[in-house]
Steps between C-alpha positions, in 0.01 A plus 500: 500500500786352302512528120415133458182537702357752257625354174313358206591135476717407209568853378854513358583821687458302821771249424719461812801658331294813424370563853694763696768538232488883493321497163126537445411196289125537561331807356375605846840426658331262743798262473702766689272535805624442857848415378675714761367775275176544307421603145683652209677761715645218717448699820395394849379777732326274758176700468316175422458251783646227278836682537601379152549147631768581758477286817645516847712193578654616825607209718423688821154662524647750747670678206318494167406702192146631471298736283473829684366855487630801687194535721290797602778694669866565430663186642795478734643227278476401137433720194290815526323385180534234237717583199251444217223737606694702756200493737375317807265289289778339295638155577851359531671190639663548839635292784341447838652620825755266657661482843728196528827406663623347174440618141178395326463488120193608303472353149281623213502287183374571150306260276697298247605696193631366172847573370628855468728692265852626585360854535234401754486720807256571778460861610343531843446751779613400844476649848758451777449701818623404844219690673566348841879557483550131567763442234461349156784256500678435170214336309158653564399441135628298205374299202596168348428304185369145518514309170450136415808285535712767671571621849342822614702805390503849652417772246443818706637644825414864580700708745364456852468873565195639678294756305138593564398496137455280195812431296535356152724208405551269204544126534685360195368150437679431171466192280311217666445193283249320723192583706593701805373682808618804692526501877509816710654459844509715811698395806472680833482415867333825608297744294164672461220425256547620143859617543602270216265530201482472121261644242450564129696223331573540128648223283690662213634356171458142621348341187723308258517622138162439338504265199445684172429204277562539130659843539870568452692673778599861441853604411747460786297228670516119510213250473447251782381144443151590627507793250550779749773757427793620708773755432827376348699617803298252708625203300772295674509738798447236768130578554196311370319797344282291264361285777589180311880555514529512120686834524770318702537204261765479227742705710786250468765758412414703808678416824234494770549428869217483754727359775251225582759225435835673535695822438542430129827677418462794742784542750407611854859559615539859616784722616278614789414306815132533421393221260211417271338159562274273297193433712118490514239652726440166670869489590496861630181492708143375482394663827640856495326711231777760510777267383586431138324601176211263573516320163720455197429651159505200268239291683343773720520259795669472836693188394661658191866602516674835443818686595472700821707730718413662832658587832633179659385404851815644659473836321708631211810715477505505119197650329536345155508157338559395138463202268620471141461329165767296320734690272314611188613593148505861375180641347409784266215741445335280236522189720492616864485258790154529660429379851153472652464439871235541771585675826326514838611799706302503823530682831744754641793258467482540121749770411487443125622276219764570233615311191866563410708401199846383604753493217811711478312731737195465719204728443122493566253448213177477699378579849181494701501676835339427834197289587230451236240307696384143534522392134728364231599770250628432151830656396671510159869579457672548164880472487731613222877463555794420277685288758422181684302573815314374801149604600514588869179541704563694822255565782523765773364377832422721798503382861129556580225289652376302200510455124756397240564465126423199280571424132330230290430388144813639331501465121794583271436553129689294235738795455636443853760241390726314742874571462784251514722755675544525872591767753379591845358820640750660731314802638186706482468874452553710807184559704349849507670757716385531859226764534622843605242515781280272703224317307204686651646830377527382141231664284354703786472813279797672668866471400707344777811423292746758364414428137131420567567137408231393745233675287650443154322173411163543667282566194528880471597584140667825610797285602721365221435141607158563650310298240700188593318505835188366329510118495263302280303246705262389226400134502280508190526553128558875532781674686671835546817585310733801523577693183868572552566621143428863574675824412436872495196452275370170643376458856585221738184307577351176626273314258289185489617218271416138434677255736520120513287460812196274480253686719263757355578748773600864494857622465645611834815693586595612850738730680726386781372555853434873545426736784358561748334792320361838601158660471559669164674206329398489133592274210522708180530339156386518139321211331385409152264232368519540124392314190222474246260290710220673691615341825871440555495367856547602861777641714497544878706595804486297823670526838606173659618443855525197728128524576319561174503629144287807423434649159555876506434598138393343171431598141313298239466562127746699289679833510523538123607347171847648469787377718545854630153508661629525858292601801620619840397338828564588863407226746486570872704246696446675832641423841603137546650387826646177365731420211311438176539441127333674207382296204404586144247248372386483139329272254467560127190359338709411194872549461601592147777712342274808502370454856691635798454549874781720633603690814771767527623793714438316826566726800452478877393845623511624862515145631735512798321414824619819673354732234175674592321721248384847597129581526378862503188411696654233726217273618221745413364377170193529279647269228454759227874498430632158599521322832690778687686351797339159468573182303364153428624216719682242288455215750119495507248322275362782283536873433282802556416684178448868422142548379398813312147638520420410862675714758390670818596859424345580162331176392690468173858479628713208613475269798678180599287190471484123548210350306395176666295448183823457300509132389880510472558567872646213702629479853390671818666844532609802298719750682581865435799628698637840592863590454692437823434779751739642759417458871229730639494634855125573522182340376427573134182460296443319172174618345347367181174429322395146429227301331393141575224418257329174414310212661819300567778755494779379727690717746724808507775522761748772589816367661829630632808299407803549723856494368543139617192390309249481787148612405243679715138538395395865529157501334265258324166497318305218336157435353275723293539875555296632209593638161651813651818639650563495875760689697757298697740611771780287628710600799868412454674480840851635551775275362857457618623347173425533129160368397263462207124536468298248306156477339405134471207369294394156625322283245268337751216587262467476123216733402586863563751781479746659743632849425706769674564864411624834636760372745658745746757435774515784754722563801215541748257267679184395319175680568193303598434272202159471341504121548671299773465123536782458756629206298863606508520820703311704752461776237651746746239433774636539853376372833458692827321461829481229765607218265638466149302391198662196338565446131423132467312216335327177594832325543684759708238636741349293779211744541350622177303396192589162349515658153539851368244677283720571196614149412264309732786271601711439810792661319325833448585791730294748703543733800362363828462619860473237774211626717513225761457665841839364611663685209281807450331584832145624516486861380857505365548610141735424213515683167614417150586822316569553131760728341393856431285556193461842340157650527284549191189702431283196432353239734694174528341164575707260709415132453648231725435150630504417868485182707365508859469163672427383852266619772562867578775546239521873570401799292644598162481866407642655185601866509618763256781662694601846370863601538369782716170489680261245641453163340167418333318167537403335170410143613446295817401147604520293819324175411630144475472430128609136515766343284440717196636816344253788493498804273512850641519844344477866584528845344797729559465871425824684573518762224858626498589370848758219502378201699562145619274200527481351849354164608447504877411193703387525865506186717168371632622229739450204266699178495665351188383797297653711226434778249666485158505730198578423135465645148475873569396686185455874443270611218471862388121519524238472777397155622178352369246389758450132564229366277507790260516434130848420372542611140871402498601841371701563816630157577350186650303663788609243759450198273821297477649198328588223740859378495405174673608236249266250664206714387608610153797519264415810292393860555232737375660800332406868467527671162325719242458442125713807424791376711479139384759377247513125561168347601162505330258707707155659464520809274358718781431478872153512652539807725612757244415308185837602351838344433644706786282337763639227726383151591652181635537204270621140489633370166523142372863495394692203363781583744314346795291180539127488445273465804723708726331760718536866594338615826404863561410554865301777666582639842353313799130581523274474805228237547190585299143390440518645155777685316481558126801452274469668159751489216531511122660221294648482151552154352515437121275228365806307379658490846501176698603644837271536800421743780401372844376720784593345835461581869809431714432441871814397682639226276162405354397602147132509400393549138243775445495545120652351183530720190564316173302715254473877475382615160559855386790722599433529876238327713402572861464231766355531852567257784334496844737398779395369842753410768494456877879545518752749369575414138673606181364507147712305252477562126661192349605487136562153357731500201395340174684456174369816331337832575497715812296619794473867595328664799402860565291714735506261797276601790375343821236661722550383858169432674296573187393210278456507124132591537608820678373379841693588814582167666751584774505741789778754450774453761777725606812380324866574520553730213718785385488792737494822300432743786867577528516538126216751507669696781823498308314618192353795692844600626641461153215711357590784736865465397397512136295816554802666660718379215256632239497840674877513484496393136247773413723760660800360312305509173386860541844615615700341221249469215687724260828327571344160432358620168840628390663173596241298307550714189874450515470120513528352149511122544428261784787325671597159371438192719786405730429127516199280549217538746407248767131588471260213559154486349362273771256771618287456191518185293316664214831668429685235305816706480633834618656781300822656621472880524767736368636578847541240768722404787785258471402163647770537763341821632199540726214713379192503286436451130224645287374196309244531223295184451431367152122513520402781737581865452611566854821556684545260788760557765689174544765406746849386407607243756 
């Protein structure tokens, strides 16, 4: 709805000149609705379907702008989230996919807005990612200004570099005296959906000075005709600051030239071959957005004229051009000549601009280096000289792809008097000396020249001229200055001062191009924000390269009242592969004589790319004392953070975390890299503990990055894994060249937490891991027998499941044996064998999922295979299970005997048949029988979250009130009635959309005439979520129960289930806007209905075979008896000696590192306590681990 559609007729605030004028004239600000922005904040985030009045006007429907969301899964193109909310539910404007032979142009246009002030700017976030590697071309995105009575003028052209992340830019609109619109263009011939996008538009300082009728202007300001006030320095400066041009009237003694009619008295003759020209954007180009400044300054239009210099069509041998004033009379300090001009320095061709005074000698009085962006910037130059002189304006032009320098609206004050004399300029000062080394070695943090001239002006204050390396690039009313009046008692420092710029933007000063840099590179400096005010301002450090600008550090407030209130800062720059610049940004809330923002003692520490810091622990790290041999990647989207109070080892130490809950996170990946490692000749093992917690948590990957930059996925996990630590093992194959290891957090979800701790990198193969999904590796499993097992997925194997069990997609991996009779003859066998696992005294439950399809698929038998001795059967099956993954488990009792897990398949003569295995999990407790009560104290008991995004988008999560720090949960579970008890729950978080589902699935259950499902539910009265109980048969879902009210803390529900086919129970949570669902004590009684009646005949089923386990236990018992006899003899023989040794011992040994003990065996243990003596994580052996809530010593394995 437009503002006029909702207005009150005749109300003065709705006069046409008041609508969309960046000023709230109505008390409810309704006159500023759908103006390209909405409301007092003048922001458009596209969260409302009205999209603030923006409309698509693309000429070709094949390529157009549209309002978009990320979608349910991490996309292959487009942003991983919007910018405003940083989640999948946020909206942005993005382009459609296009595949054309010739370029197509998408156009997005704003509503009409009324006139704007000279300081008006539009800050926006934009996304440019060439996801399909199809090429961007030179103009994938740009913006233009369309105003009444003028030709369209280009106002913004971002670099066409591809980055998978949101970037921030500012579009400087400037003074516009009529109604106007903004057009956003994208031009491509080939590209994927969403790869060009915009979001979160903010119009800043666009309103004209508000009339203050009947009130005098304050000192130092000037009253406009409409009674607004402007500063005196804005009078007769060539810009309409009042909005009615009264500040530019009565300027007859000033000599102003806007070049619209002619050159005035400026002389474009130059001693160089490169020349300035008087031109306009329409004369330069109206079709190529990269050419010209886009508009002039005086009229802000494409038809207005200016002076311009760039590389001519045939290239340029000279890199400078100059123009000059007439000869002027001498001046003095009381009556200096003041010149105001506006410069446009855009693109890599802009090497800088200098104003020189040419009299008896030639010397510079003002300079502005490099490219400043797509805007006109005000400059003021004050000249005092006692001889006649010329003003010479000289531009440095570089031979690059695009850009140039323009000058417009030059005004000379009355003190700049024309002279009757006459003489010509004969020569210019000599150019700078040729660099002592090649350009890419300048400022690379290592001296390449004899006198270190290549590092002398790079910004490091330890060099005599180091401070001169910082170049002010401010375009606003504050800028950085260098205090050069220093001595033995006064420091050299940079400080923020008032400057003549119009924009209300921060002061910025940059180094030259630096680097590349090494891992330990650090920027060290001291800073001070001093004054009497409570809040002085802000200061920050950013790193800028050809791809993006990233803020590394910031401080807001004050450091003290006295000027000496300095504070020290050390900012990690880290390893950067490409050349970059560092920037100090600052903005003072109010600049006054007693207010200062200063920086001194700037140093670059350990920055050379070849420098590698030493780490005592190498890659083994518990994060209690830094990051060890690891560092944050500087080319990703976000950082991992060290979190205290949640670690694996002791519960109160440090771990490394990515909180998907963090509203400041943007982008898709955060990477944590190892220092480069030397080649290895054998397989090594990276072990660690990890946590993936939350209903929408994202993914954790471990990758290997080769020296040439190629990446290999070694290990991956995604989805909910419970509020607990899990042990991970990652086999690192032998490498012929240097390599790095990488932990990568993928922000495919927005409601959860990823954490890692207790990393260890050992020079030996990995043992059998507790969990193996086969997503990246075989986990050390090997194949033997008549045929080989294949590591494949639905895309790579012709015979095998269409999808895996882990991810439930064609991309997910599993291990499969082709049991077709032509491949595996009748009676022939093939085995899949795990690495060796050390035996433990307790029973281990092996869980796995298997897929057996086709008539006579063969038999699957699972064995525990001791290193020495006969193997023991723990599971078997030989039935065609159809196109579905089935759950299997079995108990392994090995005591201290090392063992392997073996999956054996024997051919049965079938055709087009296979047997596949996925998601093998080892738990340190006996298996629970099918149908027995699951109290969730030892895991999920075979219940699992589906990863099929067609069924649900979220996950149920396992936690306890004691362990919970983020979500609201019941104060106690149902089983134990304490805060240590566990349950599964499903929160209603604002990080994910309402009405999304989470499906918890049982194992496949046999047909039944009556099976009873029993469970307990917690749902607060204020919650608006819902629990559905469903029966899944094939692809068909049937609703059995809907729970919307509970009442009380926990309430029990019973459901009778009847099915003539195999089925699964589905517990479906539907997300609301508030509250939570929690489940506990889930039980189903197969063949027994809720009335306790037996309904089904008991049938022989494939189930865990424990006969071998019992036999092994008997053998082990005999071994234990023999061992006890030997121990008794040892005790009696050496009792006195043992007593003497115990008396001599005064203190226990100190720990020698951290323990890799897992508390998976018993989830009631929410943390483990490290004992005084334990093995180093790189050693094999056992630890004595004392749990936090049971007084017992449990023997735990270190793997």
